[in-house]
Amino acid sequence: KAGVTQTPRYLIKTRGQQVTLSCSPISGHRSVSWYQQTPGQGLQFLFEYFSETQRNKGNFPGRFSGRQFSNSRSEMNVSTLELGDSALYLCASSVGPADTEAFFGQGTRLTVV
Amino acid sequence: GIQVEQSPPDLILQEGANSTLRCNFSDSVNNLQWFHQNPWGQLINLFYIPSGTKQNGRLSATTVATERYSLLYISSSQTTDSGVYFCAGGATNKLIFGTGTLLAVQP
Protein backbone atom coordinates (compact mmCIF):
# COMPACT_ATOMS: atom_id res chain seq x y z
CA LYS A 1 0.00 0.00 0.00
CA ALA A 2 1.48 3.32 -1.03
CA GLY A 3 2.31 5.82 1.66
CA VAL A 4 1.63 9.51 1.81
CA THR A 5 3.05 11.30 -1.21
CA GLN A 6 4.02 14.94 -1.20
CA THR A 7 5.13 16.94 -4.19
CA PRO A 8 7.35 18.66 -4.91
CA ARG A 9 10.11 17.65 -2.53
CA TYR A 10 12.01 20.91 -2.82
CA LEU A 11 11.03 24.42 -3.86
CA ILE A 12 12.80 27.74 -4.06
CA LYS A 13 10.62 30.83 -4.38
CA THR A 14 11.17 34.56 -4.08
CA ARG A 15 9.44 36.86 -1.68
CA GLY A 16 5.99 37.94 -2.81
CA GLN A 17 5.37 34.87 -4.94
CA GLN A 18 2.83 32.21 -4.15
CA VAL A 19 3.28 28.46 -3.91
CA THR A 20 1.09 25.37 -4.02
CA LEU A 21 2.05 22.12 -2.36
CA SER A 22 0.32 18.80 -2.96
CA CYS A 23 -0.38 15.79 -0.77
CA SER A 24 -1.89 12.43 -1.71
CA PRO A 25 -2.96 10.47 1.37
CA ILE A 26 -2.89 6.74 1.92
CA SER A 27 -5.69 5.04 0.03
CA GLY A 28 -8.82 4.95 2.17
CA HIS A 29 -7.70 7.77 4.46
CA ARG A 30 -10.09 10.69 4.45
CA SER A 31 -8.28 13.11 6.76
CA VAL A 32 -5.34 15.18 5.59
CA SER A 33 -3.49 17.53 7.92
CA TRP A 34 -0.66 19.94 7.26
CA TYR A 35 2.17 20.92 9.59
CA GLN A 36 4.97 23.43 9.34
CA GLN A 37 8.38 22.67 10.82
CA THR A 38 10.93 25.39 11.47
CA PRO A 39 14.01 25.41 13.73
CA GLY A 40 12.54 28.18 15.88
CA GLN A 41 8.91 27.07 16.23
CA GLY A 42 9.14 23.32 15.86
CA LEU A 43 6.23 21.40 14.38
CA GLN A 44 3.05 23.43 14.23
CA PHE A 45 -0.40 22.48 12.99
CA LEU A 46 -1.67 24.40 9.97
CA PHE A 47 -5.06 22.86 9.13
CA GLU A 48 -7.00 19.65 8.69
CA TYR A 49 -9.37 18.56 5.96
CA PHE A 50 -11.84 15.71 6.14
CA SER A 51 -14.18 14.85 3.27
CA GLU A 52 -13.36 18.13 1.53
CA THR A 53 -14.20 20.24 4.60
CA GLN A 54 -11.73 22.17 6.70
CA ARG A 55 -12.43 21.05 10.24
CA ASN A 56 -9.63 22.71 12.13
CA LYS A 57 -7.17 25.50 11.55
CA GLY A 58 -4.03 26.49 13.40
CA ASN A 59 -2.82 29.94 14.28
CA PHE A 60 -1.47 31.01 10.90
CA PRO A 61 -2.26 34.09 8.80
CA GLY A 62 -4.81 33.98 6.02
CA ARG A 63 -2.01 33.73 3.45
CA PHE A 64 -2.00 30.04 4.28
CA SER A 65 -4.93 28.19 2.78
CA GLY A 66 -5.79 24.73 1.62
CA ARG A 67 -8.36 22.52 0.04
CA GLN A 68 -9.21 18.88 -0.36
CA PHE A 69 -10.57 17.18 -3.43
CA SER A 70 -13.13 14.39 -3.70
CA ASN A 71 -10.34 11.80 -4.02
CA SER A 72 -8.92 13.05 -0.67
CA ARG A 73 -5.86 14.62 -2.26
CA SER A 74 -5.07 17.96 -0.67
CA GLU A 75 -3.26 21.09 -1.65
CA MET A 76 -2.02 23.93 0.46
CA ASN A 77 -1.29 27.37 -0.87
CA VAL A 78 0.82 30.14 0.55
CA SER A 79 0.41 33.56 -1.03
CA THR A 80 2.69 36.58 -0.82
CA LEU A 81 5.59 34.53 0.46
CA GLU A 82 7.77 35.90 3.24
CA LEU A 83 11.28 34.84 4.24
CA GLY A 84 9.83 33.38 7.43
CA ASP A 85 7.74 30.93 5.44
CA SER A 86 10.90 28.95 4.68
CA ALA A 87 10.22 25.63 6.33
CA LEU A 88 9.60 21.94 5.93
CA TYR A 89 5.91 21.38 5.23
CA LEU A 90 4.63 17.97 6.27
CA CYS A 91 1.38 16.35 5.34
CA ALA A 92 -0.26 13.62 7.39
CA SER A 93 -3.10 11.29 6.59
CA SER A 94 -5.42 9.48 8.96
CA VAL A 95 -8.35 7.14 8.63
CA GLY A 96 -10.29 9.18 11.15
CA PRO A 97 -9.84 12.63 12.68
CA ALA A 98 -6.43 14.27 12.70
CA ASP A 99 -5.88 13.41 16.35
CA THR A 100 -5.94 9.69 15.62
CA GLU A 101 -3.02 7.68 14.25
CA ALA A 102 -1.32 9.77 11.58
CA PHE A 103 1.13 8.82 8.85
CA PHE A 104 3.39 11.44 7.33
CA GLY A 105 4.78 12.10 3.89
CA GLN A 106 8.38 12.97 3.15
CA GLY A 107 7.66 16.67 3.24
CA THR A 108 8.23 19.62 0.97
CA ARG A 109 11.19 21.82 1.82
CA LEU A 110 10.37 25.40 0.85
CA THR A 111 13.04 28.05 0.71
CA VAL A 112 12.00 31.67 0.22
CA VAL A 113 14.75 34.00 -0.99
CA GLY B 1 -3.58 24.96 24.80
CA ILE B 2 -1.98 21.66 25.60
CA GLN B 3 1.79 21.73 26.00
CA VAL B 4 4.01 18.73 25.30
CA GLU B 5 7.45 18.64 26.87
CA GLN B 6 10.18 16.20 25.94
CA SER B 7 13.30 15.36 27.86
CA PRO B 8 16.18 15.28 27.55
CA PRO B 9 16.57 17.74 24.67
CA ASP B 10 19.87 16.14 23.63
CA LEU B 11 21.40 12.77 24.32
CA ILE B 12 24.74 11.28 23.31
CA LEU B 13 25.23 7.53 23.70
CA GLN B 14 27.82 4.95 22.89
CA GLU B 15 26.67 2.16 20.65
CA GLY B 16 25.12 -0.61 22.71
CA ALA B 17 23.85 1.63 25.50
CA ASN B 18 20.22 1.90 26.58
CA SER B 19 18.21 5.10 26.87
CA THR B 20 14.85 6.43 28.00
CA LEU B 21 13.12 9.40 26.42
CA ARG B 22 10.25 11.07 28.22
CA CYS B 23 7.21 12.99 27.05
CA ASN B 24 4.98 14.94 29.45
CA PHE B 25 1.73 16.59 28.46
CA SER B 26 0.00 19.37 30.35
CA ASP B 27 -3.53 18.05 29.88
CA SER B 28 -5.28 14.89 28.78
CA VAL B 29 -4.83 13.82 25.18
CA ASN B 30 -6.79 11.27 23.20
CA ASN B 31 -3.73 9.35 22.11
CA LEU B 32 0.02 9.55 21.81
CA GLN B 33 2.42 8.79 19.01
CA TRP B 34 6.20 8.51 18.87
CA PHE B 35 8.07 9.38 15.69
CA HIS B 36 11.65 9.26 14.48
CA GLN B 37 12.55 11.96 11.99
CA ASN B 38 14.94 10.67 9.36
CA PRO B 39 17.71 12.81 7.86
CA TRP B 40 15.46 13.72 4.94
CA GLY B 41 12.77 15.08 7.24
CA GLN B 42 10.15 12.36 7.10
CA LEU B 43 8.47 11.41 10.35
CA ILE B 44 8.60 7.64 10.72
CA ASN B 45 5.93 6.10 12.94
CA LEU B 46 7.35 4.22 15.90
CA PHE B 47 4.37 3.73 18.18
CA TYR B 48 0.73 4.67 18.41
CA ILE B 49 0.18 4.22 22.13
CA PRO B 50 -2.78 5.90 23.85
CA SER B 51 -2.07 3.82 26.95
CA GLY B 52 -0.20 0.75 28.09
CA THR B 53 3.03 -0.74 26.79
CA LYS B 54 4.11 -1.84 23.34
CA GLN B 55 7.32 -3.34 22.05
CA ASN B 56 8.86 -3.47 18.60
CA GLY B 57 12.28 -5.06 18.50
CA ARG B 58 14.76 -2.98 20.48
CA LEU B 59 12.21 -0.23 21.03
CA SER B 60 9.39 -0.14 23.49
CA ALA B 61 7.01 2.53 24.74
CA THR B 62 4.81 3.02 27.75
CA THR B 63 2.05 5.58 28.17
CA VAL B 64 0.46 6.31 31.53
CA ALA B 65 -2.49 8.40 30.43
CA THR B 66 -3.76 9.07 33.96
CA GLU B 67 -0.42 10.69 34.83
CA ARG B 68 -0.03 12.34 31.44
CA TYR B 69 3.33 10.99 30.36
CA SER B 70 4.88 8.54 27.95
CA LEU B 71 8.30 6.90 27.79
CA LEU B 72 10.25 5.57 24.84
CA TYR B 73 12.94 2.99 25.60
CA ILE B 74 15.76 2.25 23.21
CA SER B 75 17.89 -0.76 24.08
CA SER B 76 21.25 -1.76 22.62
CA SER B 77 21.38 1.45 20.61
CA GLN B 78 22.88 1.49 17.13
CA THR B 79 24.26 4.36 15.08
CA THR B 80 21.19 4.12 12.85
CA ASP B 81 19.07 5.14 15.85
CA SER B 82 20.54 8.64 15.64
CA GLY B 83 18.18 11.47 14.81
CA VAL B 84 15.35 13.40 16.37
CA TYR B 85 12.57 11.68 18.27
CA PHE B 86 9.22 13.39 18.63
CA CYS B 87 6.18 12.58 20.67
CA ALA B 88 2.82 14.01 19.70
CA GLY B 89 -0.44 14.07 21.60
CA GLY B 90 -3.71 13.93 19.73
CA ALA B 91 -6.40 16.37 20.83
CA THR B 92 -9.00 18.67 19.26
CA ASN B 93 -8.54 17.25 15.77
CA LYS B 94 -4.79 17.80 15.58
CA LEU B 95 -1.46 16.51 16.80
CA ILE B 96 0.49 18.61 19.28
CA PHE B 97 4.19 17.95 19.06
CA GLY B 98 6.91 18.13 21.62
CA THR B 99 10.18 19.89 20.88
CA GLY B 100 12.00 16.64 20.27
CA THR B 101 15.01 14.76 21.63
CA LEU B 102 18.13 14.83 19.48
CA LEU B 103 19.87 11.48 19.87
CA ALA B 104 23.42 10.85 18.70
CA VAL B 105 24.75 7.30 18.94
CA GLN B 106 28.50 7.11 18.56
CA PRO B 107 30.31 3.98 17.34
mmCIF file with all atom_site columns, N, CA and C in Angstrom, chain A residues 4 9-10 33 35 37 43-45 48 55-56 88 90 97-107 109, chain B residues 30-31 33 35 37-45 47-48 86 89-98:
data_model
loop_
_atom_site.group_PDB
_atom_site.id
_atom_site.type_symbol
_atom_site.label_atom_id
_atom_site.label_alt_id
_atom_site.label_comp_id
_atom_site.label_asym_id
_atom_site.label_entity_id
_atom_site.label_seq_id
_atom_site.pdbx_PDB_ins_code
_atom_site.Cartn_x
_atom_site.Cartn_y
_atom_site.Cartn_z
_atom_site.occupancy
_atom_site.B_iso_or_equiv
_atom_site.pdbx_formal_charge
_atom_site.auth_seq_id
_atom_site.auth_comp_id
_atom_site.auth_asym_id
_atom_site.auth_atom_id
_atom_site.pdbx_PDB_model_num
ATOM 1   N N  . VAL A 1 4   ? 2.038   8.141  2.099  1.00 0.00 ? 4   VAL A N  1
ATOM 2   C CA . VAL A 1 4   ? 1.627   9.509  1.815  1.00 0.00 ? 4   VAL A CA 1
ATOM 3   C C  . VAL A 1 4   ? 2.645   10.131 0.861  1.00 0.00 ? 4   VAL A C  1
ATOM 4   N N  . ARG A 1 9   ? 9.298   17.881 -3.718 1.00 0.00 ? 9   ARG A N  1
ATOM 5   C CA . ARG A 1 9   ? 10.109  17.655 -2.530 1.00 0.00 ? 9   ARG A CA 1
ATOM 6   C C  . ARG A 1 9   ? 10.842  18.921 -2.114 1.00 0.00 ? 9   ARG A C  1
ATOM 7   N N  . TYR A 1 10  ? 11.258  19.692 -3.085 1.00 0.00 ? 10  TYR A N  1
ATOM 8   C CA . TYR A 1 10  ? 12.008  20.914 -2.816 1.00 0.00 ? 10  TYR A CA 1
ATOM 9   C C  . TYR A 1 10  ? 11.475  22.042 -3.699 1.00 0.00 ? 10  TYR A C  1
ATOM 10  N N  . SER A 1 33  ? -3.908  16.390 7.099  1.00 0.00 ? 33  SER A N  1
ATOM 11  C CA . SER A 1 33  ? -3.489  17.533 7.924  1.00 0.00 ? 33  SER A CA 1
ATOM 12  C C  . SER A 1 33  ? -2.157  18.047 7.424  1.00 0.00 ? 33  SER A C  1
ATOM 13  N N  . TYR A 1 35  ? 1.350   20.393 8.497  1.00 0.00 ? 35  TYR A N  1
ATOM 14  C CA . TYR A 1 35  ? 2.166   20.915 9.587  1.00 0.00 ? 35  TYR A CA 1
ATOM 15  C C  . TYR A 1 35  ? 3.357   21.658 8.997  1.00 0.00 ? 35  TYR A C  1
ATOM 16  N N  . GLN A 1 37  ? 7.255   22.879 9.912  1.00 0.00 ? 37  GLN A N  1
ATOM 17  C CA . GLN A 1 37  ? 8.376   22.667 10.825 1.00 0.00 ? 37  GLN A CA 1
ATOM 18  C C  . GLN A 1 37  ? 9.473   23.681 10.535 1.00 0.00 ? 37  GLN A C  1
ATOM 19  N N  . LEU A 1 43  ? 7.301   21.913 15.241 1.00 0.00 ? 43  LEU A N  1
ATOM 20  C CA . LEU A 1 43  ? 6.229   21.402 14.379 1.00 0.00 ? 43  LEU A CA 1
ATOM 21  C C  . LEU A 1 43  ? 4.913   22.016 14.813 1.00 0.00 ? 43  LEU A C  1
ATOM 22  N N  . GLN A 1 44  ? 4.288   22.742 13.890 1.00 0.00 ? 44  GLN A N  1
ATOM 23  C CA . GLN A 1 44  ? 3.048   23.434 14.226 1.00 0.00 ? 44  GLN A CA 1
ATOM 24  C C  . GLN A 1 44  ? 1.956   23.052 13.242 1.00 0.00 ? 44  GLN A C  1
ATOM 25  N N  . PHE A 1 45  ? 0.764   22.873 13.763 1.00 0.00 ? 45  PHE A N  1
ATOM 26  C CA . PHE A 1 45  ? -0.403  22.478 12.987 1.00 0.00 ? 45  PHE A CA 1
ATOM 27  C C  . PHE A 1 45  ? -0.912  23.644 12.153 1.00 0.00 ? 45  PHE A C  1
ATOM 28  N N  . GLU A 1 48  ? -6.576  21.020 8.962  1.00 0.00 ? 48  GLU A N  1
ATOM 29  C CA . GLU A 1 48  ? -7.002  19.649 8.687  1.00 0.00 ? 48  GLU A CA 1
ATOM 30  C C  . GLU A 1 48  ? -8.229  19.666 7.801  1.00 0.00 ? 48  GLU A C  1
ATOM 31  N N  . ARG A 1 55  ? -11.827 21.257 8.919  1.00 0.00 ? 55  ARG A N  1
ATOM 32  C CA . ARG A 1 55  ? -12.434 21.054 10.244 1.00 0.00 ? 55  ARG A CA 1
ATOM 33  C C  . ARG A 1 55  ? -11.670 21.771 11.347 1.00 0.00 ? 55  ARG A C  1
ATOM 34  N N  . ASN A 1 56  ? -10.428 22.098 11.085 1.00 0.00 ? 56  ASN A N  1
ATOM 35  C CA . ASN A 1 56  ? -9.626  22.706 12.134 1.00 0.00 ? 56  ASN A CA 1
ATOM 36  C C  . ASN A 1 56  ? -8.536  23.528 11.478 1.00 0.00 ? 56  ASN A C  1
ATOM 37  N N  . LEU A 1 88  ? 9.990   23.252 6.433  1.00 0.00 ? 88  LEU A N  1
ATOM 38  C CA . LEU A 1 88  ? 9.601   21.938 5.929  1.00 0.00 ? 88  LEU A CA 1
ATOM 39  C C  . LEU A 1 88  ? 8.101   21.806 6.166  1.00 0.00 ? 88  LEU A C  1
ATOM 40  N N  . LEU A 1 90  ? 4.945   19.400 6.170  1.00 0.00 ? 90  LEU A N  1
ATOM 41  C CA . LEU A 1 90  ? 4.632   17.972 6.268  1.00 0.00 ? 90  LEU A CA 1
ATOM 42  C C  . LEU A 1 90  ? 3.137   17.756 6.201  1.00 0.00 ? 90  LEU A C  1
ATOM 43  N N  . PRO A 1 97  ? -10.252 11.242 12.432 1.00 0.00 ? 97  PRO A N  1
ATOM 44  C CA . PRO A 1 97  ? -9.841  12.631 12.681 1.00 0.00 ? 97  PRO A CA 1
ATOM 45  C C  . PRO A 1 97  ? -8.325  12.777 12.811 1.00 0.00 ? 97  PRO A C  1
ATOM 46  N N  . ALA A 1 98  ? -7.869  14.010 12.717 1.00 0.00 ? 98  ALA A N  1
ATOM 47  C CA . ALA A 1 98  ? -6.427  14.266 12.701 1.00 0.00 ? 98  ALA A CA 1
ATOM 48  C C  . ALA A 1 98  ? -5.753  13.922 14.010 1.00 0.00 ? 98  ALA A C  1
ATOM 49  N N  . ASP A 1 99  ? -6.516  13.754 15.086 1.00 0.00 ? 99  ASP A N  1
ATOM 50  C CA . ASP A 1 99  ? -5.877  13.406 16.351 1.00 0.00 ? 99  ASP A CA 1
ATOM 51  C C  . ASP A 1 99  ? -5.852  11.907 16.589 1.00 0.00 ? 99  ASP A C  1
ATOM 52  N N  . THR A 1 100 ? -6.132  11.140 15.538 1.00 0.00 ? 100 THR A N  1
ATOM 53  C CA . THR A 1 100 ? -5.938  9.686  15.618 1.00 0.00 ? 100 THR A CA 1
ATOM 54  C C  . THR A 1 100 ? -4.604  9.346  14.942 1.00 0.00 ? 100 THR A C  1
ATOM 55  N N  . GLU A 1 101 ? -4.335  8.080  14.748 1.00 0.00 ? 101 GLU A N  1
ATOM 56  C CA . GLU A 1 101 ? -3.017  7.681  14.252 1.00 0.00 ? 101 GLU A CA 1
ATOM 57  C C  . GLU A 1 101 ? -2.758  8.316  12.891 1.00 0.00 ? 101 GLU A C  1
ATOM 58  N N  . ALA A 1 102 ? -1.654  9.015  12.793 1.00 0.00 ? 102 ALA A N  1
ATOM 59  C CA . ALA A 1 102 ? -1.319  9.766  11.583 1.00 0.00 ? 102 ALA A CA 1
ATOM 60  C C  . ALA A 1 102 ? -0.058  9.205  10.951 1.00 0.00 ? 102 ALA A C  1
ATOM 61  N N  . PHE A 1 103 ? -0.018  9.275  9.621  1.00 0.00 ? 103 PHE A N  1
ATOM 62  C CA . PHE A 1 103 ? 1.128   8.820  8.847  1.00 0.00 ? 103 PHE A CA 1
ATOM 63  C C  . PHE A 1 103 ? 1.572   9.988  7.973  1.00 0.00 ? 103 PHE A C  1
ATOM 64  N N  . PHE A 1 104 ? 2.875   10.236 7.968  1.00 0.00 ? 104 PHE A N  1
ATOM 65  C CA . PHE A 1 104 ? 3.387   11.436 7.327  1.00 0.00 ? 104 PHE A CA 1
ATOM 66  C C  . PHE A 1 104 ? 4.074   11.145 5.997  1.00 0.00 ? 104 PHE A C  1
ATOM 67  N N  . GLY A 1 105 ? 4.016   12.129 5.125  1.00 0.00 ? 105 GLY A N  1
ATOM 68  C CA . GLY A 1 105 ? 4.777   12.101 3.889  1.00 0.00 ? 105 GLY A CA 1
ATOM 69  C C  . GLY A 1 105 ? 6.203   12.558 4.123  1.00 0.00 ? 105 GLY A C  1
ATOM 70  N N  . GLN A 1 106 ? 6.967   12.613 3.037  1.00 0.00 ? 106 GLN A N  1
ATOM 71  C CA . GLN A 1 106 ? 8.383   12.968 3.147  1.00 0.00 ? 106 GLN A CA 1
ATOM 72  C C  . GLN A 1 106 ? 8.598   14.463 3.280  1.00 0.00 ? 106 GLN A C  1
ATOM 73  N N  . GLY A 1 107 ? 7.548   15.242 3.044  1.00 0.00 ? 107 GLY A N  1
ATOM 74  C CA . GLY A 1 107 ? 7.657   16.674 3.239  1.00 0.00 ? 107 GLY A CA 1
ATOM 75  C C  . GLY A 1 107 ? 8.075   17.423 1.988  1.00 0.00 ? 107 GLY A C  1
ATOM 76  N N  . ARG A 1 109 ? 10.304  20.803 1.216  1.00 0.00 ? 109 ARG A N  1
ATOM 77  C CA . ARG A 1 109 ? 11.186  21.815 1.821  1.00 0.00 ? 109 ARG A CA 1
ATOM 78  C C  . ARG A 1 109 ? 11.107  23.075 0.963  1.00 0.00 ? 109 ARG A C  1
ATOM 79  N N  . ASN B 2 30  ? -6.054  12.465 23.612 1.00 0.00 ? 30  ASN B N  1
ATOM 80  C CA . ASN B 2 30  ? -6.791  11.273 23.204 1.00 0.00 ? 30  ASN B CA 1
ATOM 81  C C  . ASN B 2 30  ? -5.862  10.103 22.905 1.00 0.00 ? 30  ASN B C  1
ATOM 82  N N  . ASN B 2 31  ? -4.673  10.414 22.449 1.00 0.00 ? 31  ASN B N  1
ATOM 83  C CA . ASN B 2 31  ? -3.735  9.354  22.106 1.00 0.00 ? 31  ASN B CA 1
ATOM 84  C C  . ASN B 2 31  ? -2.334  9.939  22.077 1.00 0.00 ? 31  ASN B C  1
ATOM 85  N N  . GLN B 2 33  ? 1.586   9.450  20.004 1.00 0.00 ? 33  GLN B N  1
ATOM 86  C CA . GLN B 2 33  ? 2.423   8.786  19.014 1.00 0.00 ? 33  GLN B CA 1
ATOM 87  C C  . GLN B 2 33  ? 3.877   9.181  19.231 1.00 0.00 ? 33  GLN B C  1
ATOM 88  N N  . PHE B 2 35  ? 7.526   9.347  17.031 1.00 0.00 ? 35  PHE B N  1
ATOM 89  C CA . PHE B 2 35  ? 8.074   9.376  15.688 1.00 0.00 ? 35  PHE B CA 1
ATOM 90  C C  . PHE B 2 35  ? 9.588   9.516  15.750 1.00 0.00 ? 35  PHE B C  1
ATOM 91  N N  . GLN B 2 37  ? 12.401  11.187 13.216 1.00 0.00 ? 37  GLN B N  1
ATOM 92  C CA . GLN B 2 37  ? 12.548  11.964 11.991 1.00 0.00 ? 37  GLN B CA 1
ATOM 93  C C  . GLN B 2 37  ? 13.847  11.579 11.306 1.00 0.00 ? 37  GLN B C  1
ATOM 94  N N  . ASN B 2 38  ? 13.732  11.108 10.069 1.00 0.00 ? 38  ASN B N  1
ATOM 95  C CA . ASN B 2 38  ? 14.938  10.669 9.362  1.00 0.00 ? 38  ASN B CA 1
ATOM 96  C C  . ASN B 2 38  ? 15.690  11.878 8.801  1.00 0.00 ? 38  ASN B C  1
ATOM 97  N N  . PRO B 2 39  ? 16.901  11.669 8.319  1.00 0.00 ? 39  PRO B N  1
ATOM 98  C CA . PRO B 2 39  ? 17.708  12.809 7.856  1.00 0.00 ? 39  PRO B CA 1
ATOM 99  C C  . PRO B 2 39  ? 17.056  13.602 6.732  1.00 0.00 ? 39  PRO B C  1
ATOM 100 N N  . TRP B 2 40  ? 16.114  13.025 6.032  1.00 0.00 ? 40  TRP B N  1
ATOM 101 C CA . TRP B 2 40  ? 15.456  13.717 4.939  1.00 0.00 ? 40  TRP B CA 1
ATOM 102 C C  . TRP B 2 40  ? 14.175  14.438 5.403  1.00 0.00 ? 40  TRP B C  1
ATOM 103 N N  . GLY B 2 41  ? 13.884  14.325 6.680  1.00 0.00 ? 41  GLY B N  1
ATOM 104 C CA . GLY B 2 41  ? 12.770  15.076 7.244  1.00 0.00 ? 41  GLY B CA 1
ATOM 105 C C  . GLY B 2 41  ? 11.495  14.301 7.472  1.00 0.00 ? 41  GLY B C  1
ATOM 106 N N  . GLN B 2 42  ? 11.397  13.114 6.936  1.00 0.00 ? 42  GLN B N  1
ATOM 107 C CA . GLN B 2 42  ? 10.155  12.362 7.104  1.00 0.00 ? 42  GLN B CA 1
ATOM 108 C C  . GLN B 2 42  ? 9.986   11.860 8.527  1.00 0.00 ? 42  GLN B C  1
ATOM 109 N N  . LEU B 2 43  ? 8.784   11.938 9.032  1.00 0.00 ? 43  LEU B N  1
ATOM 110 C CA . LEU B 2 43  ? 8.466   11.407 10.354 1.00 0.00 ? 43  LEU B CA 1
ATOM 111 C C  . LEU B 2 43  ? 8.057   9.948  10.198 1.00 0.00 ? 43  LEU B C  1
ATOM 112 N N  . ILE B 2 44  ? 8.838   9.085  10.804 1.00 0.00 ? 44  ILE B N  1
ATOM 113 C CA . ILE B 2 44  ? 8.597   7.644  10.724 1.00 0.00 ? 44  ILE B CA 1
ATOM 114 C C  . ILE B 2 44  ? 7.855   7.220  11.984 1.00 0.00 ? 44  ILE B C  1
ATOM 115 N N  . ASN B 2 45  ? 6.720   6.548  11.794 1.00 0.00 ? 45  ASN B N  1
ATOM 116 C CA . ASN B 2 45  ? 5.932   6.097  12.944 1.00 0.00 ? 45  ASN B CA 1
ATOM 117 C C  . ASN B 2 45  ? 6.679   5.020  13.725 1.00 0.00 ? 45  ASN B C  1
ATOM 118 N N  . PHE B 2 47  ? 5.450   4.293  17.373 1.00 0.00 ? 47  PHE B N  1
ATOM 119 C CA . PHE B 2 47  ? 4.372   3.727  18.178 1.00 0.00 ? 47  PHE B CA 1
ATOM 120 C C  . PHE B 2 47  ? 3.156   4.644  18.166 1.00 0.00 ? 47  PHE B C  1
ATOM 121 N N  . TYR B 2 48  ? 2.002   4.007  18.125 1.00 0.00 ? 48  TYR B N  1
ATOM 122 C CA . TYR B 2 48  ? 0.728   4.671  18.412 1.00 0.00 ? 48  TYR B CA 1
ATOM 123 C C  . TYR B 2 48  ? 0.261   4.061  19.718 1.00 0.00 ? 48  TYR B C  1
ATOM 124 N N  . PHE B 2 86  ? 10.336  12.539 18.224 1.00 0.00 ? 86  PHE B N  1
ATOM 125 C CA . PHE B 2 86  ? 9.224   13.395 18.627 1.00 0.00 ? 86  PHE B CA 1
ATOM 126 C C  . PHE B 2 86  ? 8.108   12.556 19.226 1.00 0.00 ? 86  PHE B C  1
ATOM 127 N N  . GLY B 2 89  ? 0.845   14.412 21.009 1.00 0.00 ? 89  GLY B N  1
ATOM 128 C CA . GLY B 2 89  ? -0.437  14.075 21.603 1.00 0.00 ? 89  GLY B CA 1
ATOM 129 C C  . GLY B 2 89  ? -1.560  14.473 20.669 1.00 0.00 ? 89  GLY B C  1
ATOM 130 N N  . GLY B 2 90  ? -2.566  13.632 20.582 1.00 0.00 ? 90  GLY B N  1
ATOM 131 C CA . GLY B 2 90  ? -3.708  13.931 19.734 1.00 0.00 ? 90  GLY B CA 1
ATOM 132 C C  . GLY B 2 90  ? -4.830  14.531 20.548 1.00 0.00 ? 90  GLY B C  1
ATOM 133 N N  . ALA B 2 91  ? -5.291  15.700 20.133 1.00 0.00 ? 91  ALA B N  1
ATOM 134 C CA . ALA B 2 91  ? -6.402  16.370 20.826 1.00 0.00 ? 91  ALA B CA 1
ATOM 135 C C  . ALA B 2 91  ? -6.989  17.414 19.894 1.00 0.00 ? 91  ALA B C  1
ATOM 136 N N  . THR B 2 92  ? -8.283  17.639 20.027 1.00 0.00 ? 92  THR B N  1
ATOM 137 C CA . THR B 2 92  ? -8.999  18.668 19.256 1.00 0.00 ? 92  THR B CA 1
ATOM 138 C C  . THR B 2 92  ? -8.648  18.626 17.777 1.00 0.00 ? 92  THR B C  1
ATOM 139 N N  . ASN B 2 93  ? -8.725  17.424 17.209 1.00 0.00 ? 93  ASN B N  1
ATOM 140 C CA . ASN B 2 93  ? -8.536  17.254 15.772 1.00 0.00 ? 93  ASN B CA 1
ATOM 141 C C  . ASN B 2 93  ? -7.177  17.691 15.258 1.00 0.00 ? 93  ASN B C  1
ATOM 142 N N  . LYS B 2 94  ? -6.128  17.519 16.050 1.00 0.00 ? 94  LYS B N  1
ATOM 143 C CA . LYS B 2 94  ? -4.788  17.801 15.578 1.00 0.00 ? 94  LYS B CA 1
ATOM 144 C C  . LYS B 2 94  ? -3.788  17.086 16.468 1.00 0.00 ? 94  LYS B C  1
ATOM 145 N N  . LEU B 2 95  ? -2.554  17.018 15.995 1.00 0.00 ? 95  LEU B N  1
ATOM 146 C CA . LEU B 2 95  ? -1.460  16.505 16.802 1.00 0.00 ? 95  LEU B CA 1
ATOM 147 C C  . LEU B 2 95  ? -0.684  17.687 17.365 1.00 0.00 ? 95  LEU B C  1
ATOM 148 N N  . ILE B 2 96  ? -0.322  17.585 18.623 1.00 0.00 ? 96  ILE B N  1
ATOM 149 C CA . ILE B 2 96  ? 0.488   18.608 19.282 1.00 0.00 ? 96  ILE B CA 1
ATOM 150 C C  . ILE B 2 96  ? 1.838   17.976 19.579 1.00 0.00 ? 96  ILE B C  1
ATOM 151 N N  . PHE B 2 97  ? 2.871   18.550 18.977 1.00 0.00 ? 97  PHE B N  1
ATOM 152 C CA . PHE B 2 97  ? 4.193   17.947 19.058 1.00 0.00 ? 97  PHE B CA 1
ATOM 153 C C  . PHE B 2 97  ? 5.019   18.527 20.185 1.00 0.00 ? 97  PHE B C  1
ATOM 154 N N  . GLY B 2 98  ? 5.871   17.664 20.739 1.00 0.00 ? 98  GLY B N  1
ATOM 155 C CA . GLY B 2 98  ? 6.905   18.134 21.622 1.00 0.00 ? 98  GLY B CA 1
ATOM 156 C C  . GLY B 2 98  ? 8.048   18.729 20.826 1.00 0.00 ? 98  GLY B C  1
#
